[in-house]
Structures are given as C-alpha cells and as structure tokens.
mmCIF file of C-alpha atoms and ligand atoms in Angstrom:
data_model
loop_
_atom_site.group_PDB
_atom_site.id
_atom_site.type_symbol
_atom_site.label_atom_id
_atom_site.label_comp_id
_atom_site.label_asym_id
_atom_site.label_seq_id
_atom_site.Cartn_x
_atom_site.Cartn_y
_atom_site.Cartn_z
ATOM 1 C CA MET A 1 -220.750 -123.087 -65.926
ATOM 2 C CA GLN A 2 -218.327 -120.156 -66.246
ATOM 3 C CA LEU A 3 -219.323 -117.578 -68.853
ATOM 4 C CA ASP A 4 -215.603 -117.140 -69.601
ATOM 5 C CA ASP A 5 -215.545 -120.664 -71.075
ATOM 6 C CA VAL A 6 -217.790 -119.899 -74.046
ATOM 7 C CA ILE A 7 -217.760 -117.706 -77.106
ATOM 8 C CA PRO A 8 -221.431 -116.868 -77.312
ATOM 9 C CA TRP A 9 -221.933 -115.695 -80.884
ATOM 10 C CA GLY A 10 -225.339 -115.936 -82.515
ATOM 11 C CA ARG A 11 -226.904 -116.058 -85.929
ATOM 12 C CA THR A 12 -230.166 -114.804 -87.448
ATOM 13 C CA LEU A 13 -233.395 -116.463 -88.605
ATOM 14 C CA GLN A 14 -232.260 -116.050 -92.215
ATOM 15 C CA GLU A 15 -229.059 -117.966 -91.406
ATOM 16 C CA TYR A 16 -230.960 -120.679 -89.499
ATOM 17 C CA ARG A 17 -233.287 -121.087 -92.494
ATOM 18 C CA ALA A 18 -230.295 -121.631 -94.776
ATOM 19 C CA MET A 19 -228.239 -123.821 -92.391
ATOM 20 C CA PHE A 20 -231.160 -126.170 -91.759
ATOM 21 C CA SER A 21 -232.988 -125.877 -95.117
ATOM 22 C CA LEU A 22 -236.095 -124.813 -93.213
ATOM 23 C CA SER A 23 -239.246 -124.775 -95.341
ATOM 24 C CA LYS A 24 -242.314 -122.654 -94.513
ATOM 25 C CA ALA A 25 -243.960 -125.809 -93.130
ATOM 26 C CA ASP A 26 -240.901 -126.496 -90.917
ATOM 27 C CA LEU A 27 -241.228 -123.011 -89.388
ATOM 28 C CA SER A 28 -244.715 -123.895 -88.120
ATOM 29 C CA LEU A 29 -243.526 -126.939 -86.148
ATOM 30 C CA SER A 30 -242.884 -126.794 -82.417
ATOM 31 C CA ILE A 31 -239.130 -126.231 -82.356
ATOM 32 C CA LEU A 32 -236.401 -126.747 -79.772
ATOM 33 C CA GLY A 33 -233.292 -124.625 -80.420
ATOM 34 C CA CYS A 34 -230.391 -126.344 -78.712
ATOM 35 C CA GLY A 35 -227.414 -124.124 -77.818
ATOM 36 C CA ASP A 36 -229.042 -121.032 -79.354
ATOM 37 C CA GLY A 37 -226.918 -118.665 -77.241
ATOM 38 C CA PRO A 38 -227.408 -115.043 -78.310
ATOM 39 C CA ALA A 39 -228.878 -115.965 -81.727
ATOM 40 C CA SER A 40 -231.903 -113.899 -82.816
ATOM 41 C CA PHE A 41 -233.679 -117.030 -84.151
ATOM 42 C CA ASN A 42 -236.109 -117.357 -81.223
ATOM 43 C CA ALA A 43 -236.875 -113.596 -81.088
ATOM 44 C CA GLU A 44 -237.520 -113.375 -84.836
ATOM 45 C CA MET A 45 -239.596 -116.577 -84.924
ATOM 46 C CA THR A 46 -241.700 -115.429 -81.954
ATOM 47 C CA GLU A 47 -242.299 -112.084 -83.671
ATOM 48 C CA LEU A 48 -243.664 -114.061 -86.649
ATOM 49 C CA GLY A 49 -245.999 -116.060 -84.390
ATOM 50 C CA HIS A 50 -244.002 -119.324 -84.392
ATOM 51 C CA SER A 51 -243.142 -121.590 -81.480
ATOM 52 C CA VAL A 52 -239.509 -121.940 -80.343
ATOM 53 C CA VAL A 53 -237.999 -122.897 -77.002
ATOM 54 C CA SER A 54 -234.248 -122.281 -76.751
ATOM 55 C CA ILE A 55 -231.943 -123.943 -74.263
ATOM 56 C CA ASP A 56 -228.410 -122.866 -73.426
ATOM 57 C CA PRO A 57 -226.375 -122.788 -70.188
ATOM 58 C CA ILE A 58 -225.687 -119.074 -70.791
ATOM 59 C CA TYR A 59 -229.357 -118.393 -69.990
ATOM 60 C CA HIS A 60 -228.305 -118.736 -66.360
ATOM 61 C CA PHE A 61 -226.807 -115.241 -66.793
ATOM 62 C CA SER A 62 -228.414 -111.796 -67.032
ATOM 63 C CA ALA A 63 -228.752 -109.806 -70.253
ATOM 64 C CA GLU A 64 -225.974 -107.463 -69.063
ATOM 65 C CA GLN A 65 -223.580 -110.368 -68.345
ATOM 66 C CA ILE A 66 -224.231 -111.992 -71.743
ATOM 67 C CA GLU A 67 -223.800 -108.693 -73.573
ATOM 68 C CA GLN A 68 -220.522 -108.031 -71.715
ATOM 69 C CA ARG A 69 -219.216 -111.482 -72.651
ATOM 70 C CA VAL A 70 -220.155 -111.064 -76.343
ATOM 71 C CA ARG A 71 -218.473 -107.641 -76.464
ATOM 72 C CA ALA A 72 -215.411 -108.971 -74.570
ATOM 73 C CA THR A 73 -214.869 -111.745 -77.146
ATOM 74 C CA TYR A 74 -215.696 -109.552 -80.171
ATOM 75 C CA GLU A 75 -212.183 -108.358 -81.039
ATOM 76 C CA THR A 76 -210.600 -111.813 -80.520
ATOM 77 C CA VAL A 77 -213.120 -113.546 -82.780
ATOM 78 C CA VAL A 78 -213.105 -110.886 -85.496
ATOM 79 C CA SER A 79 -209.292 -110.764 -85.591
ATOM 80 C CA GLN A 80 -209.046 -114.593 -85.732
ATOM 81 C CA VAL A 81 -211.449 -114.615 -88.690
ATOM 82 C CA ARG A 82 -209.428 -111.782 -90.319
ATOM 83 C CA GLN A 83 -206.145 -113.712 -89.865
ATOM 84 C CA ASN A 84 -207.621 -116.931 -91.282
ATOM 85 C CA SER A 85 -209.832 -115.301 -93.916
ATOM 86 C CA ASP A 86 -208.861 -117.935 -96.534
ATOM 87 C CA ARG A 87 -210.737 -120.534 -94.449
ATOM 88 C CA TYR A 88 -214.076 -118.788 -95.095
ATOM 89 C CA VAL A 89 -216.419 -118.237 -98.032
ATOM 90 C CA TRP A 90 -216.911 -114.486 -98.455
ATOM 91 C CA GLN A 91 -220.255 -114.564 -100.194
ATOM 92 C CA ASN A 92 -222.718 -113.214 -97.658
ATOM 93 C CA PHE A 93 -220.252 -111.053 -95.731
ATOM 94 C CA LEU A 94 -217.704 -108.684 -97.283
ATOM 95 C CA ASN A 95 -215.126 -109.039 -94.522
ATOM 96 C CA ALA A 96 -214.533 -109.883 -90.856
ATOM 97 C CA ASP A 97 -215.794 -106.493 -89.644
ATOM 98 C CA GLN A 98 -219.095 -106.830 -91.471
ATOM 99 C CA LEU A 99 -219.454 -110.344 -90.052
ATOM 100 C CA GLY A 100 -218.827 -108.975 -86.542
ATOM 101 C CA GLN A 101 -221.445 -106.250 -87.018
ATOM 102 C CA ALA A 102 -223.997 -108.852 -88.196
ATOM 103 C CA ARG A 103 -223.328 -110.961 -85.085
ATOM 104 C CA LEU A 104 -223.711 -107.917 -82.796
ATOM 105 C CA GLY A 105 -226.980 -107.087 -84.586
ATOM 106 C CA ALA A 106 -228.304 -110.607 -83.911
ATOM 107 C CA MET A 107 -227.252 -110.322 -80.260
ATOM 108 C CA GLU A 108 -229.047 -106.961 -79.883
ATOM 109 C CA THR A 109 -232.289 -108.484 -81.251
ATOM 110 C CA PHE A 110 -231.826 -111.414 -78.830
ATOM 111 C CA LEU A 111 -231.170 -109.106 -75.852
ATOM 112 C CA ARG A 112 -234.301 -107.015 -76.539
ATOM 113 C CA ASP A 113 -236.342 -110.244 -76.343
ATOM 114 C CA TYR A 114 -234.410 -111.996 -73.547
ATOM 115 C CA GLU A 115 -236.235 -110.933 -70.357
ATOM 116 C CA THR A 116 -239.714 -111.346 -71.905
ATOM 117 C CA GLY A 117 -238.706 -114.665 -73.446
ATOM 118 C CA LYS A 118 -237.224 -115.907 -70.182
ATOM 119 C CA ALA A 119 -240.443 -115.055 -68.320
ATOM 120 C CA ALA A 120 -242.434 -116.890 -71.020
ATOM 121 C CA GLY A 121 -240.205 -119.989 -70.702
ATOM 122 C CA ARG A 122 -238.701 -119.544 -74.192
ATOM 123 C CA TYR A 123 -235.090 -119.237 -72.937
ATOM 124 C CA LEU A 124 -234.232 -122.052 -70.540
ATOM 125 C CA ASN A 125 -230.989 -122.666 -68.691
ATOM 126 C CA GLN A 126 -230.424 -126.296 -69.654
ATOM 127 C CA ALA A 127 -227.443 -128.116 -71.095
ATOM 128 C CA LEU A 128 -226.724 -131.250 -73.072
ATOM 129 C CA PRO A 129 -226.383 -134.152 -72.571
ATOM 130 C CA SER A 130 -229.409 -134.178 -70.266
ATOM 131 C CA LEU A 131 -232.636 -132.183 -70.719
ATOM 132 C CA THR A 132 -235.789 -131.990 -68.582
ATOM 133 C CA PHE A 133 -238.355 -132.178 -71.409
ATOM 134 C CA ASP A 134 -240.905 -134.952 -71.936
ATOM 135 C CA ASP A 135 -240.391 -137.646 -74.569
ATOM 136 C CA GLN A 136 -241.250 -136.272 -78.038
ATOM 137 C CA GLN A 137 -242.225 -132.863 -76.631
ATOM 138 C CA PHE A 138 -240.977 -131.125 -79.787
ATOM 139 C CA GLU A 139 -241.521 -131.828 -83.476
ATOM 140 C CA LEU A 140 -238.131 -130.493 -84.555
ATOM 141 C CA CYS A 141 -234.827 -129.800 -82.809
ATOM 142 C CA LEU A 142 -232.168 -127.567 -84.388
ATOM 143 C CA CYS A 143 -228.602 -127.514 -83.092
ATOM 144 C CA SER A 144 -226.050 -125.292 -84.802
ATOM 145 C CA HIS A 145 -222.393 -124.583 -84.107
ATOM 146 C CA LEU A 146 -222.124 -126.806 -81.048
ATOM 147 C CA LEU A 147 -222.166 -130.566 -81.735
ATOM 148 C CA PHE A 148 -219.450 -131.761 -84.168
ATOM 149 C CA LEU A 149 -217.975 -128.226 -84.379
ATOM 150 C CA TYR A 150 -216.449 -128.625 -80.909
ATOM 151 C CA SER A 151 -215.210 -132.196 -81.488
ATOM 152 C CA GLU A 152 -211.798 -131.303 -79.994
ATOM 153 C CA GLN A 153 -213.419 -129.967 -76.832
ATOM 154 C CA ARG A 154 -216.250 -132.517 -76.345
ATOM 155 C CA SER A 155 -215.883 -136.312 -76.350
ATOM 156 C CA LEU A 156 -217.539 -138.849 -78.641
ATOM 157 C CA GLN A 157 -219.424 -140.086 -75.583
ATOM 158 C CA PHE A 158 -220.820 -136.573 -75.026
ATOM 159 C CA HIS A 159 -221.905 -136.401 -78.691
ATOM 160 C CA ILE A 160 -223.640 -139.778 -78.633
ATOM 161 C CA ALA A 161 -225.411 -139.107 -75.308
ATOM 162 C CA SER A 162 -226.485 -135.622 -76.454
ATOM 163 C CA ILE A 163 -227.874 -136.752 -79.790
ATOM 164 C CA HIS A 164 -229.754 -139.657 -78.217
ATOM 165 C CA GLU A 165 -231.213 -137.155 -75.725
ATOM 166 C CA LEU A 166 -232.272 -134.764 -78.513
ATOM 167 C CA LEU A 167 -233.970 -137.696 -80.264
ATOM 168 C CA ARG A 168 -235.786 -138.518 -77.044
ATOM 169 C CA VAL A 169 -237.314 -135.028 -76.809
ATOM 170 C CA ALA A 170 -237.890 -134.320 -80.538
ATOM 171 C CA THR A 171 -239.247 -136.328 -83.476
ATOM 172 C CA GLU A 172 -236.619 -134.920 -85.816
ATOM 173 C CA VAL A 173 -233.158 -133.487 -85.150
ATOM 174 C CA ARG A 174 -231.005 -131.381 -87.501
ATOM 175 C CA ILE A 175 -227.388 -130.594 -86.693
ATOM 176 C CA PHE A 176 -225.097 -128.122 -88.537
ATOM 177 C CA PRO A 177 -222.211 -128.059 -89.448
ATOM 178 C CA LEU A 178 -220.413 -131.422 -89.603
ATOM 179 C CA ILE A 179 -216.911 -129.956 -89.480
ATOM 180 C CA LYS A 180 -214.647 -128.868 -86.614
ATOM 181 C CA LEU A 181 -213.510 -125.331 -85.780
ATOM 182 C CA ASN A 182 -210.383 -125.878 -87.903
ATOM 183 C CA GLY A 183 -212.491 -126.787 -90.952
ATOM 184 C CA GLN A 184 -211.634 -130.516 -90.891
ATOM 185 C CA PRO A 185 -214.494 -133.070 -90.931
ATOM 186 C CA SER A 186 -215.610 -134.140 -87.458
ATOM 187 C CA PRO A 187 -214.491 -137.733 -86.739
ATOM 188 C CA TYR A 188 -217.692 -138.218 -84.714
ATOM 189 C CA VAL A 189 -220.272 -138.112 -87.521
ATOM 190 C CA GLU A 190 -219.829 -141.738 -88.518
ATOM 191 C CA PRO A 191 -219.767 -143.240 -84.996
ATOM 192 C CA VAL A 192 -222.816 -141.163 -84.039
ATOM 193 C CA ILE A 193 -224.698 -142.484 -87.090
ATOM 194 C CA ASN A 194 -223.600 -146.039 -86.257
ATOM 195 C CA SER A 195 -224.984 -145.631 -82.739
ATOM 196 C CA LEU A 196 -228.522 -145.073 -84.090
ATOM 197 C CA PRO A 197 -230.497 -148.229 -84.906
ATOM 198 C CA ASP A 198 -231.616 -148.267 -88.563
ATOM 199 C CA GLN A 199 -235.022 -149.643 -87.790
ATOM 200 C CA TRP A 200 -235.880 -146.647 -85.585
ATOM 201 C CA PHE A 201 -234.287 -143.720 -87.381
ATOM 202 C CA SER A 202 -234.006 -142.385 -90.906
ATOM 203 C CA ILE A 203 -230.661 -140.604 -91.274
ATOM 204 C CA GLN A 204 -229.477 -138.293 -94.056
ATOM 205 C CA ILE A 205 -226.538 -135.968 -94.612
ATOM 206 C CA LYS A 206 -227.794 -133.040 -96.694
ATOM 207 C CA THR A 207 -225.945 -130.265 -98.476
ATOM 208 C CA VAL A 208 -227.465 -126.885 -97.605
ATOM 209 C CA ALA A 209 -227.371 -123.387 -99.096
ATOM 210 C CA TYR A 210 -225.143 -121.999 -96.331
ATOM 211 C CA GLU A 211 -221.372 -122.104 -96.295
ATOM 212 C CA PHE A 212 -219.267 -119.702 -94.288
ATOM 213 C CA GLN A 213 -216.540 -122.021 -92.986
ATOM 214 C CA LYS A 214 -215.165 -123.614 -96.161
ATOM 215 C CA GLY A 215 -216.575 -127.140 -96.404
ATOM 216 C CA GLY A 216 -219.202 -126.393 -93.749
ATOM 217 C CA ASN A 217 -222.287 -126.795 -95.920
ATOM 218 C CA GLN A 218 -223.758 -130.050 -94.662
ATOM 219 C CA MET A 219 -226.276 -130.905 -91.976
ATOM 220 C CA LEU A 220 -227.185 -134.192 -90.363
ATOM 221 C CA GLN A 221 -230.938 -134.840 -90.404
ATOM 222 C CA ILE A 222 -232.267 -137.645 -88.201
ATOM 223 C CA SER A 223 -235.976 -138.519 -88.054
ATOM 224 C CA ARG A 224 -237.713 -141.050 -85.902
ATOM 225 C CA ARG A 225 -239.442 -143.635 -88.100
ATOM 226 C CA ALA A 226 -243.189 -144.059 -87.659
ATOM 227 C CA ILE A 227 -243.828 -147.444 -86.072
ATOM 228 C CA ALA A 228 -246.057 -149.616 -88.284
ATOM 229 C CA GLU A 229 -249.251 -150.779 -86.568
HETATM 230 C C1 SAM B 301 -221.127 -120.820 -81.075
HETATM 231 S S1 SAM B 301 -222.601 -120.681 -80.125
HETATM 232 C C2 SAM B 301 -223.833 -121.033 -81.362
HETATM 233 C C3 SAM B 301 -225.109 -120.249 -81.150
HETATM 234 C C4 SAM B 301 -226.215 -120.534 -82.161
HETATM 235 N N1 SAM B 301 -226.604 -121.930 -82.176
HETATM 236 C C5 SAM B 301 -225.810 -120.129 -83.553
HETATM 237 O O1 SAM B 301 -225.427 -120.972 -84.376
HETATM 238 O O2 SAM B 301 -225.844 -118.919 -83.834
HETATM 239 C C6 SAM B 301 -222.548 -122.200 -79.180
HETATM 240 C C7 SAM B 301 -223.522 -122.174 -78.000
HETATM 241 O O3 SAM B 301 -223.560 -123.485 -77.413
HETATM 242 C C8 SAM B 301 -223.769 -123.294 -76.019
HETATM 243 N N2 SAM B 301 -223.409 -124.531 -75.272
HETATM 244 C C9 SAM B 301 -222.196 -124.902 -74.799
HETATM 245 N N3 SAM B 301 -222.283 -126.085 -74.154
HETATM 246 C C10 SAM B 301 -223.580 -126.472 -74.238
HETATM 247 C C11 SAM B 301 -224.301 -127.615 -73.761
HETATM 248 N N4 SAM B 301 -223.691 -128.609 -73.086
HETATM 249 N N5 SAM B 301 -225.635 -127.695 -74.025
HETATM 250 C C12 SAM B 301 -226.261 -126.711 -74.713
HETATM 251 N N6 SAM B 301 -225.620 -125.596 -75.181
HETATM 252 C C13 SAM B 301 -224.305 -125.486 -74.943
HETATM 253 C C14 SAM B 301 -222.886 -122.115 -75.679
HETATM 254 O O4 SAM B 301 -223.260 -121.518 -74.451
HETATM 255 C C15 SAM B 301 -223.116 -121.211 -76.904
HETATM 256 O O5 SAM B 301 -224.133 -120.261 -76.678
#
C-alpha cells in the first residue's frame, strides 16, 4: 500500500459513540475497529479500560510517516469542505477550519498512543477483504468512513467479501455512513443486504444522532442470529 493513496483522517470516541449509537454496554464488548486510521477511538477507549483492536493498512507506517501524511492532506481536505460547505450540516463544527482542528486533535491523541498500542497488538496492519482473526473473535465490529463511502473507488465484490469477512470475525457489525463521498446513497447497500441469508443474520438500517455529510445519518447493523438448539 502507498500512503499517498489514502486520506487518513480520524474521528473521536464521542463521534464513534454517535455514529454507531454505542450504549454503555456496547463499550464493554470486545471491539474490532476496522479502518480506524488516525482516529482517537482506540486510544480513548483504552484509557477508559475498554478493549479495542484496530486494523488499518496505514499501521504499516511509522508515527512520523502517518503524521506527515495527515498534515500533507490537511489543506486539500479543509479547502474542499470549505468549497462544498452546503453539503455538510454545521451543527457540531462552526466551519471547515474548526473541523480541521478537531481532526488534528484526534490524530495527536492517536499518535501519542500509537507505539504503545502497536506493541500491545491494538494497532494491526491488516486490510479488508481478508483478516487473520479467528471466527467470532470479537463481539462487535465498527467500520466508519470506508465501506459504502468509497463506493466509486471499491467494487461491489470488495464490499460483499469484506462484510462477509467482518461477520466471520465478529458477532455483530455496524457500518457508517451509507452514502458516498458525493453525498449520494451508495448503490451497494441493497446488494450487500441481499447477499446475507435471512436465516443467519438480523439486518437493520438505523438512523443515528450524527450527521455531518448531509444525508449521512444512517448505519447498517448486522447481527448473527443465535442458532436454536
Ligand atoms: C477516512 S479514514 C476513516 C478513519 C476512521 N474510521 C474514522 O471514521 O475516523 C478511512 C481509513 O480506511 C483505511 N483503509 C483503506 N483501505 C482499507 C482496507 N482495505 N481495509 C481496512 N482499512 C482500509 C484507510 O487507510 C483510512 O485510514
């Protein structure tokens, strides 16, 4: 993987809680964060005594390389948001600059935790659609701003294989948002749902209390059904 290919921006625990409607009980589950990048979710959860393993191909790189890449993309991302500001809901952030500062703050929290977390096996260099974990190793998997968002860049086949893999390693999977980068609904949500047998999975689309991209306030929640004895 080339670090130049990705825009590694990351969100906070507070944002993860809102995007995925995480209850206090959810926070105590064993969690896999898929594509967490430089989000501060893992660092903040660990500080609170919770259990999170994050995977992302950028964890191949050093703290310095990740920080350089985030800072190199900063102006491009902030100016794109500024130019398209009517595509966003300005409720939690006043403007593009404040958003940028919040993202840098999350990255700094992540970077302070990165080397310790890597040594503890909390930041693993792995990538969808194929992971090395055991079947049902995690109780909950969270995947934000990767699947569905990059529907123009990743195929339907990649989405289906990735989501089946996440359901292999976790009992429940939540994915946010269900729209593309341009704010249009992802065409892959329906075919992904149709690829999951009803008798094995309970599937819901839920509206959540987080909306920054206009229309991006829904998550897909898929749980493995308990098999009757
Ligand atoms: C926009 S960031 C989102 C970070 C975090 N989930 C959040 O919402 O704050 C997308 C992340 O997905 C990661 N990514 C890209 N391809 C991936 C793959 N095949 N498997 C896992 N992560 C991937 C990127 O490296 C990047 O860090």
